[in-house]
Tab-separated table of C-alpha atoms and ligand atoms in Angstrom:
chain	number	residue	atom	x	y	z
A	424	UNK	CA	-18.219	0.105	-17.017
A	425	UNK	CA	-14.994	1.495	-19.021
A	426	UNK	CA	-12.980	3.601	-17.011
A	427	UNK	CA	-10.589	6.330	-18.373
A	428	UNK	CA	-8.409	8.583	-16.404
A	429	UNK	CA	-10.698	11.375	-15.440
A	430	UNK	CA	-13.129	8.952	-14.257
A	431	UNK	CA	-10.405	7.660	-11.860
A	432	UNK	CA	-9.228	11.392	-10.516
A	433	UNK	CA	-12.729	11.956	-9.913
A	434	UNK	CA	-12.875	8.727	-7.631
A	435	UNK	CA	-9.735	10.546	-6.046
A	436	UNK	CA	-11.770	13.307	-5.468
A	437	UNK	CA	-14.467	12.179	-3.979
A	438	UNK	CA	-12.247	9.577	-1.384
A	439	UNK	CA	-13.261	10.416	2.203
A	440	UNK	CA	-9.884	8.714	3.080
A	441	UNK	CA	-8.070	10.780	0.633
A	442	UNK	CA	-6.349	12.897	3.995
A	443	UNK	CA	-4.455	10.246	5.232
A	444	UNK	CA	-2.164	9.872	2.408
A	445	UNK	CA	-0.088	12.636	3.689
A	446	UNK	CA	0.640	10.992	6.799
A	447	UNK	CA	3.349	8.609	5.338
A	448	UNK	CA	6.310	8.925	3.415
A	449	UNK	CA	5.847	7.751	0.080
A	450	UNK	CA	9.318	8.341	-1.819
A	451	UNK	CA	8.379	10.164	-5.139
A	452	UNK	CA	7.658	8.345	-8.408
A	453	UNK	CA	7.092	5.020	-6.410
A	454	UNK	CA	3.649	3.104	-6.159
A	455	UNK	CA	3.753	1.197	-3.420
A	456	UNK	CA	2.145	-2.296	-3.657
A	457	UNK	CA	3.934	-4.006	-0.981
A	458	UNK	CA	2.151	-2.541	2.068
A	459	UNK	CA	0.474	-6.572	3.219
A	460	UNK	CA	4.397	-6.569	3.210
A	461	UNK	CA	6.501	-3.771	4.741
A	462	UNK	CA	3.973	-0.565	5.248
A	463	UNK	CA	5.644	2.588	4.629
A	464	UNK	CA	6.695	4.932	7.551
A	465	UNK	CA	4.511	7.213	8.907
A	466	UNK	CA	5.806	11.275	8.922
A	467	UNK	CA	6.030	11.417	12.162
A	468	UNK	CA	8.105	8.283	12.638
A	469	UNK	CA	10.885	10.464	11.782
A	470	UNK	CA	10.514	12.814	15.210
A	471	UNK	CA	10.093	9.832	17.107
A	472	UNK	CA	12.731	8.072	16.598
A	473	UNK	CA	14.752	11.471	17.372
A	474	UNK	CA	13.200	11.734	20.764
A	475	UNK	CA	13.263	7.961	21.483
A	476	UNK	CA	17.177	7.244	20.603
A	477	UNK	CA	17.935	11.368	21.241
A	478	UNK	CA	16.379	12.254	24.882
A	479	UNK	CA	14.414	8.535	26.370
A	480	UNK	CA	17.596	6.815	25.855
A	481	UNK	CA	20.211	9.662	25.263
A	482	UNK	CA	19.083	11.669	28.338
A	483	UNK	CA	16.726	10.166	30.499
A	484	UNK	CA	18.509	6.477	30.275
A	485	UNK	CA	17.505	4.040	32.745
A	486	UNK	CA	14.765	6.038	34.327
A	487	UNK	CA	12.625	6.211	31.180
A	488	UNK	CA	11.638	2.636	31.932
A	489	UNK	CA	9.329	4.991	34.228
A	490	UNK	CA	9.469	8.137	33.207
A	491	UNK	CA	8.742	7.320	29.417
A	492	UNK	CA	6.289	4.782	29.789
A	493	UNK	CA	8.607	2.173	28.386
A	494	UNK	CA	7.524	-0.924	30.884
A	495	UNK	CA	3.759	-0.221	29.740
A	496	UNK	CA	4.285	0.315	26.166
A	497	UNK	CA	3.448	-3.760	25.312
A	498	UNK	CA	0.223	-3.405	26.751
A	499	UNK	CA	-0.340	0.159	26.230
A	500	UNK	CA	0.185	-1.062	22.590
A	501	UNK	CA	-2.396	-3.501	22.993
A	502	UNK	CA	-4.948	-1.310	23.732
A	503	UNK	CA	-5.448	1.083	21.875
A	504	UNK	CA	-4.842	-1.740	18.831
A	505	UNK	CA	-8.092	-4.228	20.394
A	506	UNK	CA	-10.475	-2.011	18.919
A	507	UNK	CA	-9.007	-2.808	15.463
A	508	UNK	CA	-9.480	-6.227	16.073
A	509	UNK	CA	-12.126	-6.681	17.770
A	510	UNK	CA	-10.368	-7.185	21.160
A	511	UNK	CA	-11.350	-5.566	24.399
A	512	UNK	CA	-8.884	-3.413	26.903
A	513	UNK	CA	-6.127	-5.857	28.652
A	514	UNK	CA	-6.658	-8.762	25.751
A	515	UNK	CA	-3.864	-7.673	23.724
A	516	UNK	CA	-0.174	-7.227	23.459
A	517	UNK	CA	2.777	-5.878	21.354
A	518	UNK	CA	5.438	-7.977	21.482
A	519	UNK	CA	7.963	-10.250	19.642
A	520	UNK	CA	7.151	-12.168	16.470
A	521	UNK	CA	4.275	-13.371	15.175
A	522	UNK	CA	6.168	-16.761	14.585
A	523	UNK	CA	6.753	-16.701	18.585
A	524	UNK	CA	3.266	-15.396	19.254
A	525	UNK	CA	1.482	-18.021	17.792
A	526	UNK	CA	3.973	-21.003	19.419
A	527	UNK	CA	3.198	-19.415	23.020
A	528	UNK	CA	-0.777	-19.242	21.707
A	529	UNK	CA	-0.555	-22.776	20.407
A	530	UNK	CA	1.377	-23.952	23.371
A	531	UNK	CA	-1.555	-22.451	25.713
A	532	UNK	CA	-4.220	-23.905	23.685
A	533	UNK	CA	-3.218	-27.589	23.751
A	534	UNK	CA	-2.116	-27.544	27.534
A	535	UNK	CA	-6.182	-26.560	27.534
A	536	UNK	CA	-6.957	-29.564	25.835
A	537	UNK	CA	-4.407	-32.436	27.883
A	538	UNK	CA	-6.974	-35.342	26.339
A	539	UNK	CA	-6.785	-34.165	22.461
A	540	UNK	CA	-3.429	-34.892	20.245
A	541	UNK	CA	-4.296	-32.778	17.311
A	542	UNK	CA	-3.600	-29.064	16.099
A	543	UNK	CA	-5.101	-28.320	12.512
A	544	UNK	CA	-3.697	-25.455	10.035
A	545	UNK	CA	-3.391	-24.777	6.637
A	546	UNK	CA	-0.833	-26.418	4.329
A	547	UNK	CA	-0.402	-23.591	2.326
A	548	UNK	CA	-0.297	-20.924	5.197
A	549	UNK	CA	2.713	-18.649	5.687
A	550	UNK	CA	5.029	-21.372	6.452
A	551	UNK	CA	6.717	-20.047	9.610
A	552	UNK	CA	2.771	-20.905	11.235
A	553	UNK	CA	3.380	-24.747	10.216
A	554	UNK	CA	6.934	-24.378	11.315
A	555	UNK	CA	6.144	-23.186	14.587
A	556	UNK	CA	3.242	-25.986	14.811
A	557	UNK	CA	6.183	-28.684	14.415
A	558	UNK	CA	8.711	-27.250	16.332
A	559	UNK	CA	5.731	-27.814	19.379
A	560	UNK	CA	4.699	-30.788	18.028
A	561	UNK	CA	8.719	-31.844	18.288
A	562	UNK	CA	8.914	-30.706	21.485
A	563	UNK	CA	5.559	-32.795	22.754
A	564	UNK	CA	7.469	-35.672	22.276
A	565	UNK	CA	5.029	-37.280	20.025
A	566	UNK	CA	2.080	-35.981	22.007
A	567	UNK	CA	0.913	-33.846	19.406
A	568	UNK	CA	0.492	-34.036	15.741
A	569	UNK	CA	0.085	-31.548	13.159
A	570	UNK	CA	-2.533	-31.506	10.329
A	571	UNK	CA	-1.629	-29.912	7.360
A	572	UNK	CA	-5.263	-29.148	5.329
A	573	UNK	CA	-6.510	-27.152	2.994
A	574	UNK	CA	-9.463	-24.303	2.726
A	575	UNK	CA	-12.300	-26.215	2.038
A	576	UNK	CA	-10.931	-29.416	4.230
A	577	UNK	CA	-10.527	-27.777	7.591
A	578	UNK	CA	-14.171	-27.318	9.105
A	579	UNK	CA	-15.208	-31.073	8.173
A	580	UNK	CA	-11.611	-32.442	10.139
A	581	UNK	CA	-12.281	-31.027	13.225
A	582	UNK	CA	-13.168	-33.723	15.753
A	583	UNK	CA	-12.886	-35.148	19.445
A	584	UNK	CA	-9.183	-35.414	19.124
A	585	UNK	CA	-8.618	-31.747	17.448
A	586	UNK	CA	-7.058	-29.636	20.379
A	587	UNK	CA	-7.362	-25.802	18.320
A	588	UNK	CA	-7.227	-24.999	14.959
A	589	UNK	CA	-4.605	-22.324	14.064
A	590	UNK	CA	-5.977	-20.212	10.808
A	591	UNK	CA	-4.687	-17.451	8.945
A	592	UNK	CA	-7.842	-15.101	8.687
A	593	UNK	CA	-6.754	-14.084	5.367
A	594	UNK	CA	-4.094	-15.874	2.867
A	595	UNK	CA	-0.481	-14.658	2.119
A	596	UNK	CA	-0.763	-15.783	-1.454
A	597	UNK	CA	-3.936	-15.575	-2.590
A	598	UNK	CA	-5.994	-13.492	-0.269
A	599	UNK	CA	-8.703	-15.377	0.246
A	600	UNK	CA	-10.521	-14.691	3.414
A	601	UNK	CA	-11.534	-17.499	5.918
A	602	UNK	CA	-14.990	-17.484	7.758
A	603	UNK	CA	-14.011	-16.803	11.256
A	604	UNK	CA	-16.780	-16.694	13.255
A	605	UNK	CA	-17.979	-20.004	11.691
A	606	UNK	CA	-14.956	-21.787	11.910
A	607	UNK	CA	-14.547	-20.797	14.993
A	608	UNK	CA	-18.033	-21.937	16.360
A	609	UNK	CA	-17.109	-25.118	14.470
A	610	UNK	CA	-14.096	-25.952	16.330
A	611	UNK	CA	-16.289	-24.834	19.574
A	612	UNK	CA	-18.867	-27.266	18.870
A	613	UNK	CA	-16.480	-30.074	18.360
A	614	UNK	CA	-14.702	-28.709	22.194
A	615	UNK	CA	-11.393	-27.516	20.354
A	616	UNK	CA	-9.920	-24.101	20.860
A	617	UNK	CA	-9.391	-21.830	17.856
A	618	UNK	CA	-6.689	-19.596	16.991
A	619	UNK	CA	-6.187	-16.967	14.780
A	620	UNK	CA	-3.335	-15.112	12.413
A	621	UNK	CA	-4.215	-11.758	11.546
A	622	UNK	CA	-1.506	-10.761	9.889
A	623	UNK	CA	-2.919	-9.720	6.582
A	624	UNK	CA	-6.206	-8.815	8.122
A	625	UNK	CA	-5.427	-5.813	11.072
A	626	UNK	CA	-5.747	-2.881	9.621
A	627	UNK	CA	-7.201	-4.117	6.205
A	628	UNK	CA	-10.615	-4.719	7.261
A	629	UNK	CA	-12.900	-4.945	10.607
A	630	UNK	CA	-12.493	-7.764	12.382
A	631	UNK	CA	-14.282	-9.096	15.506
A	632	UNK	CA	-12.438	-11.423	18.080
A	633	UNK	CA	-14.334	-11.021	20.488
A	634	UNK	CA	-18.237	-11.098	18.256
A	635	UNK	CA	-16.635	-14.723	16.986
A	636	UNK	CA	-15.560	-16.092	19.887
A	637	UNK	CA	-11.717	-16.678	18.933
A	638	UNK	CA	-9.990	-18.141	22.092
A	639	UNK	CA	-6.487	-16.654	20.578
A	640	UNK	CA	-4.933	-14.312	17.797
A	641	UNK	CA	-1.527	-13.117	16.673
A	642	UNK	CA	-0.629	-11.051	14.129
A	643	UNK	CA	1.753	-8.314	12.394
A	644	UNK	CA	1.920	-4.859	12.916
A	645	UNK	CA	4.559	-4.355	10.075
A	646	UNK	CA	1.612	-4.665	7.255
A	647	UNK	CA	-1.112	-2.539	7.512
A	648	UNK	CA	-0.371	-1.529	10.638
A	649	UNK	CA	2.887	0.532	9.418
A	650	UNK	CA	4.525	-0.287	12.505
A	651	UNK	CA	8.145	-0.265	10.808
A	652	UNK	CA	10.872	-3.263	10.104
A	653	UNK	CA	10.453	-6.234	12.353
A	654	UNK	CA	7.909	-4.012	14.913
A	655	UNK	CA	7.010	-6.169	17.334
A	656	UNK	CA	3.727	-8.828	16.690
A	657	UNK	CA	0.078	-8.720	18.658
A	658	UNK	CA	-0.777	-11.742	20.366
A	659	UNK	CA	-4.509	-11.872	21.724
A	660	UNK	CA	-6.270	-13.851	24.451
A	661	UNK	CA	-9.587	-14.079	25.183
A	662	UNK	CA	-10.447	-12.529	28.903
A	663	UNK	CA	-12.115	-16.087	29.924
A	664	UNK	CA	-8.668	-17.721	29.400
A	665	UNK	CA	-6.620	-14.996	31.842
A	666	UNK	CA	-5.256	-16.536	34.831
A	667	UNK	CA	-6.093	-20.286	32.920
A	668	UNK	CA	-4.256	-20.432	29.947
A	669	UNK	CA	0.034	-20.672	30.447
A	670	UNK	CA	2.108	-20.130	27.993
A	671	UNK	CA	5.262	-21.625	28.187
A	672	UNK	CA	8.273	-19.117	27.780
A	673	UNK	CA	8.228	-18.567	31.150
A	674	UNK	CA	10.402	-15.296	31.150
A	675	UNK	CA	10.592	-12.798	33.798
A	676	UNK	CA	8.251	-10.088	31.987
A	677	UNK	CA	5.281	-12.689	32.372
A	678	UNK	CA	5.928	-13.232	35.736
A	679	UNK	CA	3.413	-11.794	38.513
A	680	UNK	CA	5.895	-9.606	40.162
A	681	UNK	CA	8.845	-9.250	37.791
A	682	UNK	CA	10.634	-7.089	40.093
A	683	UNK	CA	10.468	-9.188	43.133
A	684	UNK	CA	12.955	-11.552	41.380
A	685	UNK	CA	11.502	-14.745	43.077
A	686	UNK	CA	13.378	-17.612	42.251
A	687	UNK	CA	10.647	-19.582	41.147
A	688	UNK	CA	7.709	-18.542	38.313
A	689	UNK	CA	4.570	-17.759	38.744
A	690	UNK	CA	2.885	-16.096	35.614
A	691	UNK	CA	0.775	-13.004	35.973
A	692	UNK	CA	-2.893	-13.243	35.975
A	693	UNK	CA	-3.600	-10.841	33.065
A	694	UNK	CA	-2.483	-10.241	29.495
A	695	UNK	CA	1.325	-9.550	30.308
A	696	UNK	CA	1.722	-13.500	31.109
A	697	UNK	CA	1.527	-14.098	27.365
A	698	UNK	CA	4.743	-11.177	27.172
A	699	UNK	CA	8.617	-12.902	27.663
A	700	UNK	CA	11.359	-10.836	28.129
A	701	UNK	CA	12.601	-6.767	28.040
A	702	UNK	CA	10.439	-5.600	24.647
A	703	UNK	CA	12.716	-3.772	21.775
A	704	UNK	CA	11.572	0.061	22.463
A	705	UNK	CA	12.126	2.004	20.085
A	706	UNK	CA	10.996	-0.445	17.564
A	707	UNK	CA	8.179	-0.921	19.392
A	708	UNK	CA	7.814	3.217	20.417
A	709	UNK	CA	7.584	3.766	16.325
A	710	UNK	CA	4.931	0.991	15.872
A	711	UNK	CA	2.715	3.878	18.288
A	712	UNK	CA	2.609	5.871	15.361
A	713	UNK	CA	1.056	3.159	12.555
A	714	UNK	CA	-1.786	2.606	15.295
A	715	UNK	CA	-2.227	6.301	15.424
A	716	UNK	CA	-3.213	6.367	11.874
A	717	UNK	CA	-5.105	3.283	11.864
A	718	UNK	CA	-6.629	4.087	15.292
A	719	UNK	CA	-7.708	7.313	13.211
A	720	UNK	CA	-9.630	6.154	10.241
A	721	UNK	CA	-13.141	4.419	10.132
A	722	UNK	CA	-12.298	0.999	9.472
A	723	UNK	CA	-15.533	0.553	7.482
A	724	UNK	CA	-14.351	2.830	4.777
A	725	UNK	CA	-11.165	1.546	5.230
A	726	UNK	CA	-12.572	-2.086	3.833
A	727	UNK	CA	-14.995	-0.107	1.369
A	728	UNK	CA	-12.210	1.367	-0.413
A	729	UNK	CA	-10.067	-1.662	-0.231
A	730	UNK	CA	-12.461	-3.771	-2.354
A	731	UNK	CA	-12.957	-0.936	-4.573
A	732	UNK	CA	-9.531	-0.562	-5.247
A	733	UNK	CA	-9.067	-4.323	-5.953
A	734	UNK	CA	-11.797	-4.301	-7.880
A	735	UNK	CA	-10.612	-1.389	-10.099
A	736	UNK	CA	-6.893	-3.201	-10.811
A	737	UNK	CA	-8.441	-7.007	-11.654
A	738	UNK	CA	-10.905	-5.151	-14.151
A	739	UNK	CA	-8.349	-2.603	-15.367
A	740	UNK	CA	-5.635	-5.365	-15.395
A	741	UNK	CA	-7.620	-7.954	-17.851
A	742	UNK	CA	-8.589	-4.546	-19.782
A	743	UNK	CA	-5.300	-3.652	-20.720
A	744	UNK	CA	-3.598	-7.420	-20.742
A	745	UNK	CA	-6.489	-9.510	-21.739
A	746	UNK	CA	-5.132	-13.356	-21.560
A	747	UNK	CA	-2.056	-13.020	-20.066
A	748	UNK	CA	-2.953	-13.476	-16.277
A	749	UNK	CA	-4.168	-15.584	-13.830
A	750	UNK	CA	-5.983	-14.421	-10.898
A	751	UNK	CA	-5.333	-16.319	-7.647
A	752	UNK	CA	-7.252	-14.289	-5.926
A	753	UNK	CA	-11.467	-14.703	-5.060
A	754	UNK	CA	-13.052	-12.802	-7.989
A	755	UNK	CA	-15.803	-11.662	-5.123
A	756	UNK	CA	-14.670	-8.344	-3.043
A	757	UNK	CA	-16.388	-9.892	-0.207
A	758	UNK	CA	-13.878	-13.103	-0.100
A	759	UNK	CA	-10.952	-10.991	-0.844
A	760	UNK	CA	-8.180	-9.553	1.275
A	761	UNK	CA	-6.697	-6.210	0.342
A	762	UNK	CA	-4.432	-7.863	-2.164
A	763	UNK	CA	-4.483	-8.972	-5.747
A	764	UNK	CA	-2.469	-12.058	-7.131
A	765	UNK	CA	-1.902	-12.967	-10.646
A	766	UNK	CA	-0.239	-15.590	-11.869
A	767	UNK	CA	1.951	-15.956	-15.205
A	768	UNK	CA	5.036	-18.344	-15.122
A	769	UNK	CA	7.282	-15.318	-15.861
A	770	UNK	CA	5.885	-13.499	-12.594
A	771	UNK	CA	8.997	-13.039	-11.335
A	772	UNK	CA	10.795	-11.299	-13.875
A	773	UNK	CA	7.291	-9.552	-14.886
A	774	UNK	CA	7.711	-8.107	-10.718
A	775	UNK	CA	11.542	-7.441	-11.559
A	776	UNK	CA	10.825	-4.996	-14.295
A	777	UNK	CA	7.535	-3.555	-12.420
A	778	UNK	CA	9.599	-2.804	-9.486
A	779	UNK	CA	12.283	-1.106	-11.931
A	780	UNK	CA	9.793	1.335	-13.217
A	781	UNK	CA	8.547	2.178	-9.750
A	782	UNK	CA	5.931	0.021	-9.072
A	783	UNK	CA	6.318	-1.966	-6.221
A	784	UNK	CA	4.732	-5.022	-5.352
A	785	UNK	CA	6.173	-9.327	-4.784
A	786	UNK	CA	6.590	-12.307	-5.876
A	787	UNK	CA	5.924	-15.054	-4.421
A	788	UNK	CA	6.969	-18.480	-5.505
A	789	UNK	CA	6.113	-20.125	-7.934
A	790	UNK	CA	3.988	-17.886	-10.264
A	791	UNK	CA	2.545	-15.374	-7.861
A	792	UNK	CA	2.584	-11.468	-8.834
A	793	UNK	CA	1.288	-9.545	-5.681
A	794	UNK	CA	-0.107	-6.425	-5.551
A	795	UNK	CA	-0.988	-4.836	-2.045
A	796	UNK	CA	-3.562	-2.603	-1.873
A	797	UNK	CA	-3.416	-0.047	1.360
A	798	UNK	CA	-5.950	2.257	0.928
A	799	UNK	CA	-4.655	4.684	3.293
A	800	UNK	CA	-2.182	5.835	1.442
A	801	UNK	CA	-3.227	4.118	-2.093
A	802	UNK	CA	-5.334	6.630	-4.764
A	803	UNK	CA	-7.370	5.133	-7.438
A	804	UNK	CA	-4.709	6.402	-9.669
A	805	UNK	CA	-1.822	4.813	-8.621
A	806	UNK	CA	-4.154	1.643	-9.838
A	807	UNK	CA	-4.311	3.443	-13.125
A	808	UNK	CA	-0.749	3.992	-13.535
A	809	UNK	CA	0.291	0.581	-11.974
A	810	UNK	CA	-1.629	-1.016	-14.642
A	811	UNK	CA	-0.612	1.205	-17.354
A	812	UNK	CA	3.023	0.057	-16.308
A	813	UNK	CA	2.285	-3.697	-16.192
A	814	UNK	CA	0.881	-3.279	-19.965
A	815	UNK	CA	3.791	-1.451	-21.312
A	816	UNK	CA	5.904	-4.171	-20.009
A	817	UNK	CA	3.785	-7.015	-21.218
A	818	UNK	CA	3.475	-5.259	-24.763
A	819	UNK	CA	7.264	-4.555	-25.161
A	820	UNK	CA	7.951	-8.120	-23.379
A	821	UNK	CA	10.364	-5.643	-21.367
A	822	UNK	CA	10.597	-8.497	-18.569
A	823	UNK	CA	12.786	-10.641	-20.710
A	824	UNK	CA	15.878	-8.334	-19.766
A	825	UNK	CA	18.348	-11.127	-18.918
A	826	UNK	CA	18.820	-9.026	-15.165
A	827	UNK	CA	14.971	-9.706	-14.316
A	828	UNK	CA	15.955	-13.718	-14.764
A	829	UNK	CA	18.260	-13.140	-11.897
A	830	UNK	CA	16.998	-14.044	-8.386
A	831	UNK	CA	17.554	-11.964	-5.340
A	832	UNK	CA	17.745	-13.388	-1.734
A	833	UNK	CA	14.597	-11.822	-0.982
A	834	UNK	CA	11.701	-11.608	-3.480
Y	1257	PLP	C1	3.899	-11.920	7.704
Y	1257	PLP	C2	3.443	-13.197	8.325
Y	1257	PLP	C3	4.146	-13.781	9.384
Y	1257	PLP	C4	5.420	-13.164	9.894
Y	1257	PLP	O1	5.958	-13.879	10.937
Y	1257	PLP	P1	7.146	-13.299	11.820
Y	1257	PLP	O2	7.361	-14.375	12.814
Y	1257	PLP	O3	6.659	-12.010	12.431
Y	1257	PLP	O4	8.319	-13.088	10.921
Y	1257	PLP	C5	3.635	-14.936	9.956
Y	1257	PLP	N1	2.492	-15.494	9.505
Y	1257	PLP	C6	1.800	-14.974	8.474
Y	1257	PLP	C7	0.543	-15.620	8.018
Y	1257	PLP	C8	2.262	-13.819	7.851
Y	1257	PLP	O5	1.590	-13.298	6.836
């Protein structure tokens, strides 16, 4: 099927998420990519932030720790974002970094499993995950060792001495999904606990914790949840752990009576054991307003549109640049995240002069051109014009400007 542009408005048209657009800010003449990376603000981000910084904290100070809901917002958070992921009321939180998320999850899980010596992730995860896994792996003393494995390795390693497995649902680079509620049975069957990232998975597509059995999860809400800059992570934990699993930064938010000021810890018997210390509110107040959106929208059409708009820019993409690409990504919706990753060893001066003319999307080292699809706030058009950019630059070699060879501190 050959697509040409009114073809693509009249997939506009016809978008049942086609409202939601006007919920964020999208600066004019930019197509945003980048959403698996920084999602754009909400509208009414803007009004909240007034209120937060102007009246919570300007006028109400210290009693809008009551007043304003501020103590509950971590689990408050939670809830309303469990349905998103599968996760029932009083399994999840909002709070800190994913990075810190999954060491307290990690931490929990092989304190389950005192007789095993063995956590299992993916080599080519995000790194901070494999960082975290040898910072507690330092820590153990030599206790615990990390395995670093790929895809198509991790299932068949998973044995008596496994303690959890610790998987990114979906991957950074090439968006390739993992089969969670297998994986998850497998490290079951084999009496290991099993943990997983979400980070480029909530909001992207339905997911089901609780239908696969995961023990733990963490994730972002900065990606396709919209939550803003650094907003604060999610870290799940399965009901049948409460009161069981103990995570070990014992701070006083995670205590059972934080304002009794014991001098000894004891750690609540519900979700808030997993939280640490005071929360960062009005970060965490303008994360409210991604979940909104995403609380709003049918997550099924959500994932529909998704692989229809990665579809669309693969076929439109080897269209109008035939030969010049890679794809890193699974050719097969059904295996792919809401990304698309080329390759070309020029990728990141190819991103330099996309980014240039308004398209925005990453690089990621050492070949990888991302493109994030968000179909929230995405129309099958901007895939039209994103592509129609990319050729222009690959017919006029425009990325061999000698500024796109330059490397910024973050690409
Ligand atoms: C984005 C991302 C992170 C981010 O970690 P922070 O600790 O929140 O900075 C971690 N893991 C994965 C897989 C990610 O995609």
């Amino acid at each position: 099927m050959t697509f040409d542009r009114a073809a693509i408005l009249a997939l506009d048209a016809a978008d049942p998420l086609a409202g939601f657009r006007d919920r964020f800010a999208i600066p004019d003449g930019c197509i945003y990519l980048d959403g698996n990376s920084l999602g754009p603000r909400p509208v009414a981000a803007l009004d909240r932030a007034a209120h937060v910084v102007g009246v919570e904290w300007g006028v109400d100070l210290i009693k809008s720790w009551n007043t304003a809901g501020w103590f509950e917002l971590p689990t408050r958070l939670g809830d309303r974002l469990a349905p998103l992921i599968g996760a029932g009321t009083g399994e999840v939180v909002v709070t800190d970094a994913t990075g810190i998320n999954l060491f307290k999850a990690m931490a929990a899980a092989v304190a389950m499993r005192p007789d095993r010596d063995t956590i299992i992730l993916e080599g080519s995860n995000f790194p901070t995950n494999n960082y975290m896994a040898q910072g507690l792996a330092a820590l153990s003393g030599g206790r615990l060792q990390v395995k670093l494995l790929e895809k198509d390795e991790i299932a068949g390693a998973i044995d008596t001495r496994t303690a959890a497995i610790a998987v990114t649902h979906v991957h950074y680079k090439t968006g390739h999904i993992h089969d969670m509620p297998g994986l998850t049975a497998r490290a079951h069957e084999a009496g290991a606990l099993a943990i997983w990232d979400l980070c480029h998975s909530a909001g992207a597509m339905p997911v089901d914790l609780n239908g696969a059995g995961a023990d733990f999860a963490v994730g972002c809400t900065y990606k396709y949840l919209n939550g803003g800059p650094g907003s604060p992570a999610f870290l799940f934990a399965a009901r049948r752990h409460h009161g069981q699993a103990i995570q070990p930064l014992t701070g006083w938010w995670g205590h059972a009576e934080p304002f009794a000021f014991r001098p000894t810890y004891a750690p609540a018997g519900d979700i808030r054991q997993f939280l640490t210390g005071t929360q960062p509110i009005v970060s965490l107040s303008l994360a409210e307003l991604g979940l909104d959106i995403a609380c709003a929208a049918d997550i099924g059409a959500v994932r529909k549109k998704s692989m229809a708009l990665t579809d669309l820019f693969i076929r439109l993409a080897e269209q109008r640049c035939p030969e010049m690409f890679g794809v890193a990504s699974p050719r097969a919706a059904e295996d792919r995240g809401s990304q698309v990753s080329l390759t070309h060893p020029e990728g990141y001066a190819i991103m330099r002069a996309l980014i240039d003319r308004g398209v925005i999307g990453d690089f990621r080292a050492p070949d990888i051109v991302r493109f994030g699809f968000a179909p929230l706030y995405l129309r099958y058009l901007d895939v039209w014009d994103a592509v129609d950019i990319l050729a222009e630059i690959m017919a006029t070699a425009a990325w061999r400007r000698p500024e796109y060879q330059v490397r910024e501190a973050v690409t």
